Coordinates of C-alpha atoms in Angstrom, one line a residue:
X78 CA -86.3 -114.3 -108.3
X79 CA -84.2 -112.1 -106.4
X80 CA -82.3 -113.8 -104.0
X81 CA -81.9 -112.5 -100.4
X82 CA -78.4 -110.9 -99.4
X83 CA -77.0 -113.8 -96.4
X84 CA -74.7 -111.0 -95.1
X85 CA -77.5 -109.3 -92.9
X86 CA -78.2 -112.1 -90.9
X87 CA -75.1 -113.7 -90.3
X88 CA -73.8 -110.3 -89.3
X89 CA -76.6 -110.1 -86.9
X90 CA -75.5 -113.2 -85.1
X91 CA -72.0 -112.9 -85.0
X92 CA -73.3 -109.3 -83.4
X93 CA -75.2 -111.0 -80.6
X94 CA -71.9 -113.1 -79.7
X95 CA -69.7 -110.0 -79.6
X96 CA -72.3 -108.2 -77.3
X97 CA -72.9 -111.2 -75.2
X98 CA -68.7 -111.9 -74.6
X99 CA -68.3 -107.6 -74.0
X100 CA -71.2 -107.2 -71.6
X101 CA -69.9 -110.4 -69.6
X102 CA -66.0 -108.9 -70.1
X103 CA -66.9 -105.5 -68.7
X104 CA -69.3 -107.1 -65.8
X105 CA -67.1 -109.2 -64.3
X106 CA -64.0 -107.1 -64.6
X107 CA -66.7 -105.1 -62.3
X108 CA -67.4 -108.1 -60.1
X109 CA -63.9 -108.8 -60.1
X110 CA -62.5 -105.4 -58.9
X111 CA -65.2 -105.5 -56.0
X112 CA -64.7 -108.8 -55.2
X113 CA -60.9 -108.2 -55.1
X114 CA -60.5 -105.2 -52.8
X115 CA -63.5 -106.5 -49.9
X116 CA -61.6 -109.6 -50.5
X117 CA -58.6 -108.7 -49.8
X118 CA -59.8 -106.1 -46.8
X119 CA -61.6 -109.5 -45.7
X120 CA -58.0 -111.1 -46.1
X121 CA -56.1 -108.6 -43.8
X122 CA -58.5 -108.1 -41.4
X123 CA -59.1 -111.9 -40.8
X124 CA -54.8 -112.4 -40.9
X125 CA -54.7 -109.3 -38.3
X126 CA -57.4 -111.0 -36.1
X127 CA -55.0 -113.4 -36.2
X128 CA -52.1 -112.2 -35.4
X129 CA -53.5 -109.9 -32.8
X130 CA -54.8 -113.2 -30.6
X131 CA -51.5 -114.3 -31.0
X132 CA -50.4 -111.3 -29.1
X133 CA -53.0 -111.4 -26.7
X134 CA -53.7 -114.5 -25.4
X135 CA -56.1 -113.4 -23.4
X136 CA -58.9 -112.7 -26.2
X137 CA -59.6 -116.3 -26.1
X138 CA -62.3 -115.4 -23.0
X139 CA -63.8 -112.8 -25.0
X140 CA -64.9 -115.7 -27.6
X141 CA -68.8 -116.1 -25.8
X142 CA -68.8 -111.7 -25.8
X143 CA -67.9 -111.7 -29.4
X144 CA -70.4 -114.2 -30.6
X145 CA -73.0 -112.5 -28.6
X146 CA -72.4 -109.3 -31.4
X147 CA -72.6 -111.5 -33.9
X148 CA -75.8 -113.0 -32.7
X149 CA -76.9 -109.5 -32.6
X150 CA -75.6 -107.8 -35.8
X151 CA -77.4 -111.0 -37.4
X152 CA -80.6 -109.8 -35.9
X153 CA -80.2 -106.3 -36.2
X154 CA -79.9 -107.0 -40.2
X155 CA -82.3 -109.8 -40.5
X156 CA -80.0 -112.3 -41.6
X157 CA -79.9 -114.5 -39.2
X158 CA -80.1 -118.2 -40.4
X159 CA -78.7 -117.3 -43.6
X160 CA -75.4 -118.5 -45.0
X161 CA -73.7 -120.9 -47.8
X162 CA -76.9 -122.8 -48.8
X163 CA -78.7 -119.7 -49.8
X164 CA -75.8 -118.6 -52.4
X165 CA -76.5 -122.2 -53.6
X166 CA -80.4 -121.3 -53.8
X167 CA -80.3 -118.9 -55.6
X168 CA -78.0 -120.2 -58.7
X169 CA -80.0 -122.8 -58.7
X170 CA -83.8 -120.8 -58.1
X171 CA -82.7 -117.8 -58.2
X172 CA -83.9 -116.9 -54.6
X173 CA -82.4 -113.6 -54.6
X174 CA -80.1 -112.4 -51.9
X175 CA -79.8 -109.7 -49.1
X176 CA -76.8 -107.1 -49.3
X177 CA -76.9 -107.3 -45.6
X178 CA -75.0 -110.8 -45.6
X179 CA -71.9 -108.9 -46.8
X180 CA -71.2 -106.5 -43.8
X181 CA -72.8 -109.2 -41.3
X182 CA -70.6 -112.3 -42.5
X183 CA -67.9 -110.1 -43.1
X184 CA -67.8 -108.6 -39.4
X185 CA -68.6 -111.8 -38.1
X186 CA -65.9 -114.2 -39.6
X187 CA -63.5 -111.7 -38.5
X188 CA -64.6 -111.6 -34.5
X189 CA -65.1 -115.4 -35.0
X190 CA -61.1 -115.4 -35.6
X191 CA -60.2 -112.7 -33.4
X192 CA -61.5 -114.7 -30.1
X193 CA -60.4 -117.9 -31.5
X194 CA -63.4 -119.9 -32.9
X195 CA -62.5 -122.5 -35.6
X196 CA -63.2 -121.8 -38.4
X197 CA -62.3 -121.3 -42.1
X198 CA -62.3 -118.4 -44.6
X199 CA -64.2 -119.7 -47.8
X200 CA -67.7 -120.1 -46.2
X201 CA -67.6 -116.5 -46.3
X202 CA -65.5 -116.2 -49.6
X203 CA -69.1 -117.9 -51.1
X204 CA -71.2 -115.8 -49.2
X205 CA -70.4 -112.5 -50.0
X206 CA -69.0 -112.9 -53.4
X207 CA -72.2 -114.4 -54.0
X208 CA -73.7 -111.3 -52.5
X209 CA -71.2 -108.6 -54.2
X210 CA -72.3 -110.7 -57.8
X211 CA -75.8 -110.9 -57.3
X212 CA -76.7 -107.3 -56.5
X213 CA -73.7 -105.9 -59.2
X214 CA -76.4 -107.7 -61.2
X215 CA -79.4 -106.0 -59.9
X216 CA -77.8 -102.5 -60.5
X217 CA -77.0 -103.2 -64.5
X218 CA -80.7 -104.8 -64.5
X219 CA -80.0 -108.3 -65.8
X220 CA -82.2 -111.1 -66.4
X221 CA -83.3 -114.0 -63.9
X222 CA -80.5 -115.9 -66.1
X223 CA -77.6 -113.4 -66.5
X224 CA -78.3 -112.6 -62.2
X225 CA -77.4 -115.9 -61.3
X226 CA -74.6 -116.3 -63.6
X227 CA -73.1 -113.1 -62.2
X228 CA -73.7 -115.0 -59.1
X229 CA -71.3 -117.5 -59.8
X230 CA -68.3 -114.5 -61.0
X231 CA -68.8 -113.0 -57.6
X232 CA -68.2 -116.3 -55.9
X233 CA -65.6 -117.3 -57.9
X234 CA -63.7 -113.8 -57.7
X235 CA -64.1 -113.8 -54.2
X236 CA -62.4 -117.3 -53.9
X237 CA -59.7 -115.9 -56.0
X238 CA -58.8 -112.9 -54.3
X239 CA -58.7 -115.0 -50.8
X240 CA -56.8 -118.3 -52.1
X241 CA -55.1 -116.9 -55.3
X242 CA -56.2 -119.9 -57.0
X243 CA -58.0 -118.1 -60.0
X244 CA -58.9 -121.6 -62.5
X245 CA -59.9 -123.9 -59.0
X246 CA -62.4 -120.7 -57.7
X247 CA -63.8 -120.4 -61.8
X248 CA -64.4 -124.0 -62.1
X249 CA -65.5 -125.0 -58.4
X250 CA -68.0 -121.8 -59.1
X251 CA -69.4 -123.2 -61.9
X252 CA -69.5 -126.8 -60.7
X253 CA -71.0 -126.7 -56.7
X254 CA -74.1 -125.6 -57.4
X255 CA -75.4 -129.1 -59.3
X256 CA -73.2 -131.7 -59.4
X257 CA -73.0 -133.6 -62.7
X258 CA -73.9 -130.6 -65.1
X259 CA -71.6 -127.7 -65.5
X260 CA -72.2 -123.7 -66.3
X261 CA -70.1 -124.2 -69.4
X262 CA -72.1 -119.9 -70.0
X263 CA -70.6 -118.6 -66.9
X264 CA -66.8 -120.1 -67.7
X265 CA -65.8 -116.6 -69.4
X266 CA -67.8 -114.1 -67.2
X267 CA -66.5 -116.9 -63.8
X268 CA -62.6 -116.9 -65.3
X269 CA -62.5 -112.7 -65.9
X270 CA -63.7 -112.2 -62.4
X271 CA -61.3 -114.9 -60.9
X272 CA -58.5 -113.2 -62.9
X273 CA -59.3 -109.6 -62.1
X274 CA -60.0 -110.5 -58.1
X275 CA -56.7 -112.1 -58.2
X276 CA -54.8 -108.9 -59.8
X277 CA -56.4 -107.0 -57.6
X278 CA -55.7 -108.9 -54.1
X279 CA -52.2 -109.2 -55.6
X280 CA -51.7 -105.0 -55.9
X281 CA -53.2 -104.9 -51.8
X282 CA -50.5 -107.1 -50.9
X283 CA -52.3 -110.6 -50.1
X284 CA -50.2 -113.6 -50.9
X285 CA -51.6 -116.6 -52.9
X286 CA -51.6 -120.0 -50.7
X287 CA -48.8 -121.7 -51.8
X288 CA -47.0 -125.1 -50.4
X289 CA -43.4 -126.4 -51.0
X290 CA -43.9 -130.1 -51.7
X291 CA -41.6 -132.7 -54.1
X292 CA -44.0 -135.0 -55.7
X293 CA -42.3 -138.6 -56.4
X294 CA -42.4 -140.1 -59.6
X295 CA -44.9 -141.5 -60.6
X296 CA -45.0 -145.8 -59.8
X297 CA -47.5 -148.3 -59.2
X298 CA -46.8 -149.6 -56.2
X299 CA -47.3 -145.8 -55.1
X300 CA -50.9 -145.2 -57.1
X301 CA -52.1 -148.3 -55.0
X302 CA -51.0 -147.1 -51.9
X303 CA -52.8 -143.3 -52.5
X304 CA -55.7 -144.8 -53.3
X305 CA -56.4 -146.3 -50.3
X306 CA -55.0 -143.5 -48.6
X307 CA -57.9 -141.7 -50.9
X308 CA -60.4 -144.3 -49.8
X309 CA -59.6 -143.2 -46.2
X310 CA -60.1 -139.9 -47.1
X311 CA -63.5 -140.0 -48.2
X312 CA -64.4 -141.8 -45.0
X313 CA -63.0 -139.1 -43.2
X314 CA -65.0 -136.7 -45.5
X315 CA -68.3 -138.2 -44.7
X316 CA -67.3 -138.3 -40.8
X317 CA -66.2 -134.6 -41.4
X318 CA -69.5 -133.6 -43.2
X319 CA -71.6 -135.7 -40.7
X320 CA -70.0 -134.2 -37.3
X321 CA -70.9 -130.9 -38.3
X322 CA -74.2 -131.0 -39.6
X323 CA -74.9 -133.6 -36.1
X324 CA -73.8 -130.8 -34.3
X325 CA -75.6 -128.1 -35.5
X326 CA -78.6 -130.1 -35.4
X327 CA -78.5 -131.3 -31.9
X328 CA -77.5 -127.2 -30.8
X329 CA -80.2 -126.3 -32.2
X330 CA -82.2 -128.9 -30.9
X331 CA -81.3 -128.6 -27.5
X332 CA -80.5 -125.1 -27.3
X333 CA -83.5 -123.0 -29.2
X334 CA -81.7 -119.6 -28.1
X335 CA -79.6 -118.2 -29.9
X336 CA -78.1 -115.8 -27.5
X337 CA -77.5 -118.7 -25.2
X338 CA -76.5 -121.0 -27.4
X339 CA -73.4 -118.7 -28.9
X340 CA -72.6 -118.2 -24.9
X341 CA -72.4 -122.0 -24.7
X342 CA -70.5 -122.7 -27.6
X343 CA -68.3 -119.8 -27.0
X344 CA -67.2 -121.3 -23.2
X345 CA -67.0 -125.1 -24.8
X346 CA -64.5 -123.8 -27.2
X347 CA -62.6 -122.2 -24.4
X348 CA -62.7 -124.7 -21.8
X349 CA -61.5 -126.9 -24.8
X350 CA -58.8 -125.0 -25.4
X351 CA -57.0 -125.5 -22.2
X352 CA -58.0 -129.2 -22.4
X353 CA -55.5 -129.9 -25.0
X354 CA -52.9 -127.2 -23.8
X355 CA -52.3 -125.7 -27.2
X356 CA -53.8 -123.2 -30.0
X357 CA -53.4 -125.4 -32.8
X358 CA -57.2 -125.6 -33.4
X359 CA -58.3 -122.1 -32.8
X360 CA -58.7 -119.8 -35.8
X361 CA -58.1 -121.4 -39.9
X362 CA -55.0 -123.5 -38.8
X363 CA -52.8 -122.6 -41.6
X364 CA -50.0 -123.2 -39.7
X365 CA -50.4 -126.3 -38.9
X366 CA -51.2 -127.3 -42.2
X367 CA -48.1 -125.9 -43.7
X368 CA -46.3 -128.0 -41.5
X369 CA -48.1 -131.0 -42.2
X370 CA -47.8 -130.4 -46.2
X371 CA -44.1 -129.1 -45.9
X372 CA -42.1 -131.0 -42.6
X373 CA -44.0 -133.7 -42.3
X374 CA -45.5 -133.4 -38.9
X375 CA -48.7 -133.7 -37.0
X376 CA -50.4 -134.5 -34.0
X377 CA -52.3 -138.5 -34.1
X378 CA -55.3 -136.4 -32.8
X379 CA -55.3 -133.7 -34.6
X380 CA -57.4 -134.1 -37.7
X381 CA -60.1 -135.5 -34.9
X382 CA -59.6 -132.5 -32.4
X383 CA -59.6 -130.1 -35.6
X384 CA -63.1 -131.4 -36.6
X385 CA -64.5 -130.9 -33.2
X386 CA -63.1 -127.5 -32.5
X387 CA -65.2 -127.2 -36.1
X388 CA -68.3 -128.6 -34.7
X389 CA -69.0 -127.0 -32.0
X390 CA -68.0 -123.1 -33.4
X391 CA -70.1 -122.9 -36.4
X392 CA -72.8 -125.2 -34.8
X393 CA -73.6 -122.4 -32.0
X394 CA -73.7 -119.3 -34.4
X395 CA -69.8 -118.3 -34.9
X396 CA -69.3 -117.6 -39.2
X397 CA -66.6 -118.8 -41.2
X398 CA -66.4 -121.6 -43.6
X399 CA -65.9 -125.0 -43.3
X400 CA -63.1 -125.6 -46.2
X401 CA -60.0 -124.6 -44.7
X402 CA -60.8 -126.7 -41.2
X403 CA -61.6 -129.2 -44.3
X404 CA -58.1 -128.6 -45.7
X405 CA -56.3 -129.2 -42.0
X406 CA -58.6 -132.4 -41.4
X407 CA -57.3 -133.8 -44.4
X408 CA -53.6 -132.7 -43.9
X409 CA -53.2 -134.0 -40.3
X410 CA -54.8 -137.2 -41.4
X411 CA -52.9 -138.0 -44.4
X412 CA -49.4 -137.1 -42.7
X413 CA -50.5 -139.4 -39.8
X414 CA -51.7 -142.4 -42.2
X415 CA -49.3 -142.1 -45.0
X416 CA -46.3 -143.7 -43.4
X417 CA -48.6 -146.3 -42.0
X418 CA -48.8 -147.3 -46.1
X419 CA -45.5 -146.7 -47.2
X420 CA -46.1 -143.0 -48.4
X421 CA -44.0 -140.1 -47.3
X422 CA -45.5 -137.3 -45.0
X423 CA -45.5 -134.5 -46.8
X424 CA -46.6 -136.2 -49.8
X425 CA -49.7 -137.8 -48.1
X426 CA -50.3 -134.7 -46.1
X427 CA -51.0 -133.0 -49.5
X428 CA -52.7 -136.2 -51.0
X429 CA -55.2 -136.1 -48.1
X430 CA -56.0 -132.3 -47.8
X431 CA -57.5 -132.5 -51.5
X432 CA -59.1 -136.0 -50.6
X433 CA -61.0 -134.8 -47.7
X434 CA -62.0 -131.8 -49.5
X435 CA -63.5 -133.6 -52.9
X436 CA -65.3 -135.5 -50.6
X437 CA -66.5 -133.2 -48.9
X438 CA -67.7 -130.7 -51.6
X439 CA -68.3 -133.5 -54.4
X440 CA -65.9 -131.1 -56.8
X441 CA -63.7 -133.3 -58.4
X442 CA -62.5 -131.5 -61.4
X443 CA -61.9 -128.3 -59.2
X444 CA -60.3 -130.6 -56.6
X445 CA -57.5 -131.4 -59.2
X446 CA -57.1 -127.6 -60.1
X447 CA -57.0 -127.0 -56.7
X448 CA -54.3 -129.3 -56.2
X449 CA -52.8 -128.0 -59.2
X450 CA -52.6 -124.6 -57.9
X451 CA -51.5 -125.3 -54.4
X452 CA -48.8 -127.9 -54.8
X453 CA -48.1 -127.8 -58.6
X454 CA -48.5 -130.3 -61.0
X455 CA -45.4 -132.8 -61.1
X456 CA -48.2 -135.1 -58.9
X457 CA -51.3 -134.2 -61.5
X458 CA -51.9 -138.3 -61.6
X459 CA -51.6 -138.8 -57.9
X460 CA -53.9 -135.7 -57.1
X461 CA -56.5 -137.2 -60.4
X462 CA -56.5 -140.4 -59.0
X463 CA -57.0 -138.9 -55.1
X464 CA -60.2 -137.0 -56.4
X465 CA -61.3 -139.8 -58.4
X466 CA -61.6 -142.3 -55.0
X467 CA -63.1 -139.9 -52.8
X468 CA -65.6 -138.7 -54.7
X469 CA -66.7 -141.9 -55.5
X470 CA -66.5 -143.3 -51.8
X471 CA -67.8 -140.1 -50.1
X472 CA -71.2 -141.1 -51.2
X473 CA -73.7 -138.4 -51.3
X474 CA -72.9 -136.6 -48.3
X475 CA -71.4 -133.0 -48.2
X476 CA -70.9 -129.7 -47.0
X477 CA -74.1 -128.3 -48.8
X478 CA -77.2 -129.8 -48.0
X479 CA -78.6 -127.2 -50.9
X480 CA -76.2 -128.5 -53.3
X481 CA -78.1 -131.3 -56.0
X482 CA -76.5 -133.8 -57.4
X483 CA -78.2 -134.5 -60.8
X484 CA -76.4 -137.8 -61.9
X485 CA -75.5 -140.7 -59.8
X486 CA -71.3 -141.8 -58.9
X487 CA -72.0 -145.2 -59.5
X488 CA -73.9 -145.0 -62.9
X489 CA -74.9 -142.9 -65.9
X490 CA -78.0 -142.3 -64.1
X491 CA -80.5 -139.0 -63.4
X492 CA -81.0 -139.1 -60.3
X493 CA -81.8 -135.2 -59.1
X494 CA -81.4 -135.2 -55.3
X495 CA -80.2 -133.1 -52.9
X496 CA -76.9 -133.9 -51.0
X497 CA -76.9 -135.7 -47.8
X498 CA -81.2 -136.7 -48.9
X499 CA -80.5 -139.3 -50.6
X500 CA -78.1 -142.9 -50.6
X501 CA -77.1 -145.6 -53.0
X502 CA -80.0 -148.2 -52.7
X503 CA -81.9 -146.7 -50.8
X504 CA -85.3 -147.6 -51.6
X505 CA -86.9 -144.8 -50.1
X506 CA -85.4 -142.3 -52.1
X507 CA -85.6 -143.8 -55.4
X508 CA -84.2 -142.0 -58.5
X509 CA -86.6 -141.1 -61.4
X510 CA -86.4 -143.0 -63.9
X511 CA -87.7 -140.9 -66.7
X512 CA -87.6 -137.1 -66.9
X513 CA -85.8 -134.0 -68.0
X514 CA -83.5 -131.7 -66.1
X515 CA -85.5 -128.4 -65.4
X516 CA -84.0 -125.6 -66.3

């Protein structure tokens, strides 16, 4: 019998591989060079905001006017009600997306800044790389599959291009939708975009976040000391986590309107303001972050004042995200506490800004990247060992309320549940014990 030539075939599948690594290569450089320059326009305009209320104190009173436009530009584009969860929503369902997000969370992080609201940069980093992904997906006509893993680059890249931390942005991509299972298909297509976005924001002149911190050597009298400082920090996670989501519950609750509830958050944010006598808490806070991290000093209140400022902006329709707050919580806290347990400022300052943020976005692995990238890695154990306590303390609460957590911290257990629906013993919500994870 003649036998069949093997060449054909397994030149036919090493084709497919070579097709599948060059369509993704030549997409997400795409995604990545869009993601980069809105990014990076995102990234100026936000810093000029910025600067500008600096300048012009007065801007502060403008804060209820401002969120009134984008109350209105939210309606005008039918997006209102729309935000982080639905990025989430549709990686995991694929939901689909609206490419009016990008303008309207674009404009209105940017005002939210400009009169002063608190509020981060990432929330929107999420949202309309998610966006700029997801329909850069559409227009080269991809699959359900290939549209949600394009999803993922465009977050990623967008994270990149604002944070210049390209491997933290690929990996916490890939790893915030469903917690426990990682999208080991969209590491090459998440990475490129990350690395492009980054190149790119680096040509338009945006910095990298960066912080000048000496890690100690590593002892264990120290490690015992960080990890109760880490245990404190997922406590502070969950409080973080919990305030906001109280708040926007009870706004909405109580105040139905939107119109009148941006106009009342705007005035309490104001009025605020002038309670405590200083700026500190208006706008992302970098500033007072760097000088937790880098000198050593911060306010007692000011992790606890930061997370209110928090509350009440995004809970009465200002846009931002909820990291960066998440970043000075954890900084003001830790450089407050440390000493209390033997551990110097800066060095707990740093310790607790990546604690409160694993806990808060159940992202350990990127956490530690993220530390990585921000501080550099002469404390790699410290920061491991940081992520390691949180996450496990921080329960099931987060951020994300459409984020799932498919396996359980305190077991090897599938438990598929979303966060902040479900605690440890609770009978009520009772893991499956049998089953498959649907695809």
């Amino acid at each position: 019998m003649k036998r069949e030539n093997p060449f054909p075939a397994w030149l036919s599948h090493i084709g497919l591989y070579i097709r599948a690594l060059a369509k993704w290569l030549a997409l997400a450089a795409v995604i990545g060079t869009l993601c980069g320059i809105i990014g990076s326009a995102f990234h100026i305009g936000v810093h000029h905001a910025t600067e500008l209320r600096g300048e012009h104190p007065w801007l502060l009173w403008c804060l209820p006017l401002l969120g009134l436009v984008i109350v209105g530009f939210y309606k005008l584009t039918k997006t209102e009600g729309q935000g982080t969860n639905d990025i989430i929503d549709e990686v995991s369902q694929g939901k689909g997306l609206s490419l009016w997000l990008l303008p309207a969370i674009f404009l209105g992080t940017v005002l939210t800044h400009l009169g002063g609201g608190s509020a981060g940069r990432e929330g929107a980093a999420l949202q309309m790389g998610g966006t700029i992904g997801y329909h850069t997906g559409r227009l080269f006509r991809l699959d359900d599959r290939d549209m949600r893993t394009a999803t993922m680059a465009g977050m990623a890249a967008f994270f990149s291009a604002l944070f210049g931390t390209p491997l933290a942005a690929t990996v916490f991509a890939m790893m915030v939708i469903s917690i426990g299972v990682m999208y080991h298909a969209a590491f090459i297509p998440c990475l490129t975009a990350s690395l492009v976005a980054f190149g790119v924001s680096l040509v338009m002149g945006v910095e990298p976040t960066r912080f000048t911190v000496n890690m100690p050597a590593l002892e264990v009298g120290l490690l015992l000391r960080v990890a109760v400082l880490a245990a404190l920090c997922a406590l502070v996670s969950v409080l973080f986590c919990c305030t906001i989501q109280f708040a926007e519950h009870q706004m909405q609750k109580h105040i139905p309107n939107a119109w009148f509830r941006v106009v009342v958050g705007g005035v309490a944010v104001v009025v605020l303001t002038y309670l405590c006598g200083t700026t500190d808490y208006n706008g992302a806070g970098m500033g007072v972050i760097t000088a937790a991290v880098e000198q050593g000093t911060a306010r007692p209140e000011a992790f606890l004042l930061k997370l209110l400022f928090t509350a009440v902006t995004l809970s009465s329709g200002f846009k931002g995200g909820e990291v960066v707050p998440s970043f000075f919580v954890g900084a003001a806290f830790g450089c407050v506490v440390g000493p209390l347990l033997g551990i110097p400022a800066g060095f707990a300052a740093a310790f607790g800004l990546i604690g409160v943020f694993c806990g808060a976005t159940n992202c350990p692995i990127a956490s530690i990247f993220l530390a990585v990238e921000l501080f550099g890695d002469e404390g790699l154990l410290y920061f491991a060992l940081v992520c390691g306590v949180s996450y496990m303390l921080s329960g099931y609460n987060g951020l994300y309320s459409s984020q799932t957590i498919l396996y359980s911290k305190l077991k090897a257990e599938y438990i598929n549940v979303h966060t902040n629906a479900y605690h440890a013993g609770d009978p009520h919500a009772a893991p499956p014990t049998k089953g498959s994870i649907k695809e």
